[in-house]
Short mmCIF file of C-alpha atoms in Angstrom, two decimals:
data_model
loop_
_atom_site.label_atom_id
_atom_site.label_comp_id
_atom_site.label_asym_id
_atom_site.label_seq_id
_atom_site.Cartn_x
_atom_site.Cartn_y
_atom_site.Cartn_z
CA MET A 1 5.83 -3.93 13.89
CA VAL A 2 8.45 -1.02 13.62
CA VAL A 3 10.01 -0.49 10.32
CA LYS A 4 13.50 0.69 10.27
CA CYS A 5 14.40 2.98 7.37
CA SER A 6 17.53 3.89 5.72
CA ASP A 7 18.88 6.94 4.18
CA ASP A 8 17.96 7.25 0.42
CA THR A 9 21.18 8.99 -0.89
CA GLY A 10 19.84 8.70 -4.57
CA ALA A 11 16.43 10.67 -3.67
CA GLU A 12 18.54 13.10 -1.64
CA PHE A 13 20.88 13.60 -4.54
CA ARG A 14 18.02 14.20 -7.00
CA MET A 15 16.02 16.39 -4.87
CA GLY A 16 19.28 18.52 -4.02
CA LYS A 17 20.17 18.61 -7.78
CA PHE A 18 16.73 20.27 -8.47
CA GLY A 19 16.96 22.51 -5.33
CA VAL A 20 14.15 20.64 -3.53
CA LYS A 21 14.39 21.15 0.19
CA TRP A 22 13.31 18.52 2.70
CA LYS A 23 13.34 17.37 6.28
CA ILE A 24 13.22 13.87 7.79
CA VAL A 25 10.15 13.50 9.82
CA LYS A 26 8.20 10.72 11.56
CA ILE A 27 4.73 10.99 10.13
CA LYS A 28 1.49 9.02 10.53
CA ILE A 29 0.57 6.92 7.61
CA GLY A 30 -3.13 7.87 8.37
CA ASP A 31 -2.15 11.51 7.33
CA ILE A 32 -1.32 10.47 3.90
CA ASP A 33 -3.97 10.66 1.01
CA ARG A 34 -3.49 7.18 -0.36
CA LYS A 35 -5.90 7.64 -3.39
CA LEU A 36 -4.16 10.78 -4.45
CA SER A 37 -0.76 9.32 -3.87
CA TRP A 38 -1.28 6.47 -6.32
CA ASN A 39 -2.18 9.00 -9.15
CA ASN A 40 1.35 10.68 -9.13
CA HIS A 41 2.29 9.53 -12.50
CA ALA A 42 5.41 7.75 -11.46
CA ARG A 43 4.22 4.56 -13.11
CA MET A 44 1.73 5.13 -16.01
CA SER A 45 0.70 1.58 -17.10
CA CYS A 46 0.40 -0.16 -13.93
CA PRO A 47 0.66 2.23 -10.85
CA ARG A 48 -0.02 -0.39 -8.17
CA SER A 49 1.44 -3.87 -8.15
CA GLN A 50 0.31 -6.38 -5.41
CA GLU A 51 3.40 -8.67 -6.40
CA ILE A 52 5.70 -5.81 -5.41
CA ILE A 53 3.67 -5.26 -2.26
CA ASP A 54 3.88 -8.96 -1.22
CA ARG A 55 7.55 -9.13 -2.06
CA GLN A 56 8.29 -6.14 0.19
CA ILE A 57 6.25 -7.70 2.99
CA GLU A 58 8.21 -10.89 2.99
CA ASP A 59 11.49 -8.83 2.71
CA LYS A 60 10.62 -6.70 5.67
CA LYS A 61 9.40 -9.79 7.71
CA ASP A 62 13.07 -11.09 6.98
CA GLY A 63 14.64 -7.93 8.34
CA ALA A 64 15.30 -5.90 5.04
CA ILE A 65 15.63 -2.29 5.54
CA PHE A 66 14.14 0.01 2.91
CA PRO A 67 14.84 3.62 2.13
CA ARG A 68 12.60 6.42 3.66
CA ILE A 69 9.52 7.60 1.49
CA VAL A 70 9.25 11.01 0.01
CA VAL A 71 6.02 13.02 0.75
CA PHE A 72 4.83 16.40 -0.18
CA GLU A 73 3.31 18.20 2.82
CA LEU A 74 0.38 20.19 1.49
CA SER A 75 -2.41 22.38 2.80
CA SER A 76 -5.97 20.91 2.96
CA GLY A 77 -7.78 21.30 -0.55
CA PHE A 78 -4.49 22.01 -2.27
CA VAL A 79 -5.01 21.65 -6.04
CA LEU A 80 -2.41 19.51 -7.96
CA PRO A 81 -1.24 20.04 -11.50
CA ASP A 82 -3.72 17.74 -12.98
CA GLY A 83 -6.61 19.41 -10.97
CA LYS A 84 -6.92 16.84 -8.26
CA LYS A 85 -7.23 18.00 -4.62
CA LEU A 86 -5.72 16.86 -1.49
CA ALA A 87 -8.80 15.43 0.53
CA GLN A 88 -9.91 16.88 3.85
CA GLY A 89 -8.30 15.61 6.89
CA PHE A 90 -5.05 14.65 4.93
CA ARG A 91 -1.63 16.25 5.22
CA TYR A 92 0.68 14.39 2.71
CA THR A 93 0.79 12.80 -0.72
CA ILE A 94 3.52 10.33 -1.77
CA ALA A 95 6.07 11.38 -4.28
CA GLY A 96 7.92 8.31 -4.06
CA GLY A 97 7.38 5.10 -2.00
CA ASN A 98 3.77 3.91 -2.50
CA HIS A 99 4.57 0.26 -2.53
CA ARG A 100 6.61 0.61 0.51
CA VAL A 101 3.67 2.39 2.44
CA ASP A 102 1.19 -0.25 1.30
CA SER A 103 3.43 -3.10 2.44
CA ASP A 104 3.70 -1.21 5.82
CA ILE A 105 -0.11 -0.82 6.08
CA GLU A 106 -0.45 -4.52 5.61
CA LEU A 107 2.30 -5.25 8.31
CA GLY A 108 0.31 -3.00 10.73
CA VAL A 109 2.83 -0.07 10.74
CA THR A 110 1.09 3.27 11.60
CA GLU A 111 4.05 5.61 11.52
CA GLU A 112 7.40 5.91 9.46
CA GLU A 113 10.23 8.29 8.95
CA ALA A 114 9.77 10.27 5.65
CA HIS A 115 11.51 12.79 3.61
CA VAL A 116 9.00 15.69 3.84
CA VAL A 117 9.07 18.22 0.97
CA SER A 118 7.07 21.42 1.81
CA THR A 119 6.20 23.28 -1.40
CA ASP A 120 3.59 24.89 -3.45
CA ASN A 121 5.77 24.66 -6.64
CA LEU A 122 3.29 22.97 -9.15
CA GLU A 123 6.07 21.94 -11.28
CA VAL A 124 8.17 20.26 -8.49
CA ILE A 125 4.95 18.44 -7.39
CA ASP A 126 4.35 17.22 -11.02
CA ILE A 127 7.84 16.12 -11.94
CA LEU A 128 9.70 14.89 -8.63
CA PRO A 129 7.64 11.41 -8.62
CA ARG A 130 8.81 10.72 -12.00
CA ILE A 131 12.46 11.81 -11.10
CA LEU A 132 12.54 9.67 -7.95
CA HIS A 133 11.34 6.71 -9.96
CA LEU A 134 13.95 6.78 -12.74
CA ASP A 135 16.27 4.22 -11.25
CA HIS A 136 14.03 3.13 -8.42
CA GLY A 137 11.44 0.30 -8.40
CA ARG A 138 10.22 -1.65 -11.49
CA SER A 139 11.19 -0.34 -14.89
CA GLU A 140 8.68 0.96 -17.32
CA PRO A 141 8.48 0.19 -20.89
CA ARG A 142 10.55 2.66 -23.06
CA ASP A 143 7.53 4.41 -24.60
CA GLU A 144 6.12 5.15 -21.26
CA VAL A 145 9.25 6.63 -20.14
CA ILE A 146 9.28 8.90 -23.05
CA ALA A 147 5.51 9.77 -22.54
CA ALA A 148 6.23 10.66 -18.89
CA ALA A 149 9.17 12.70 -19.90
CA LEU A 150 7.01 14.61 -22.26
CA HIS A 151 4.13 15.00 -19.71
#
């Protein structure tokens, strides 16, 4: 199954506003460190929701087009702000789009277009997932939004 992606003008606007440069590239899902991606602090209380993944699978089967994911392209062994490292053999970690990628994996998709951000700026790597999530996806409780902002 081929997944058609759309532009994500909201993500592009937010990245541009913070001076984050990106390029659109077709990437292999197998090059994404999935474990590290789910620990990007975009959703603090319940990072992964099978309900969201299942809903996206059904929507994609019905022809829905989702925005491109946003990934960081990092060198092997790169140490993230929380001390975690990119595992050997991987090139990317997700800044925005974990549920989209998990639904694609369940549909048998092996490649997709992504906004690829190449940076070693730890502040960008730390804050971009939360910025991308502000008006996208399931809302978090107010106290968690405040906690994420203070992080």
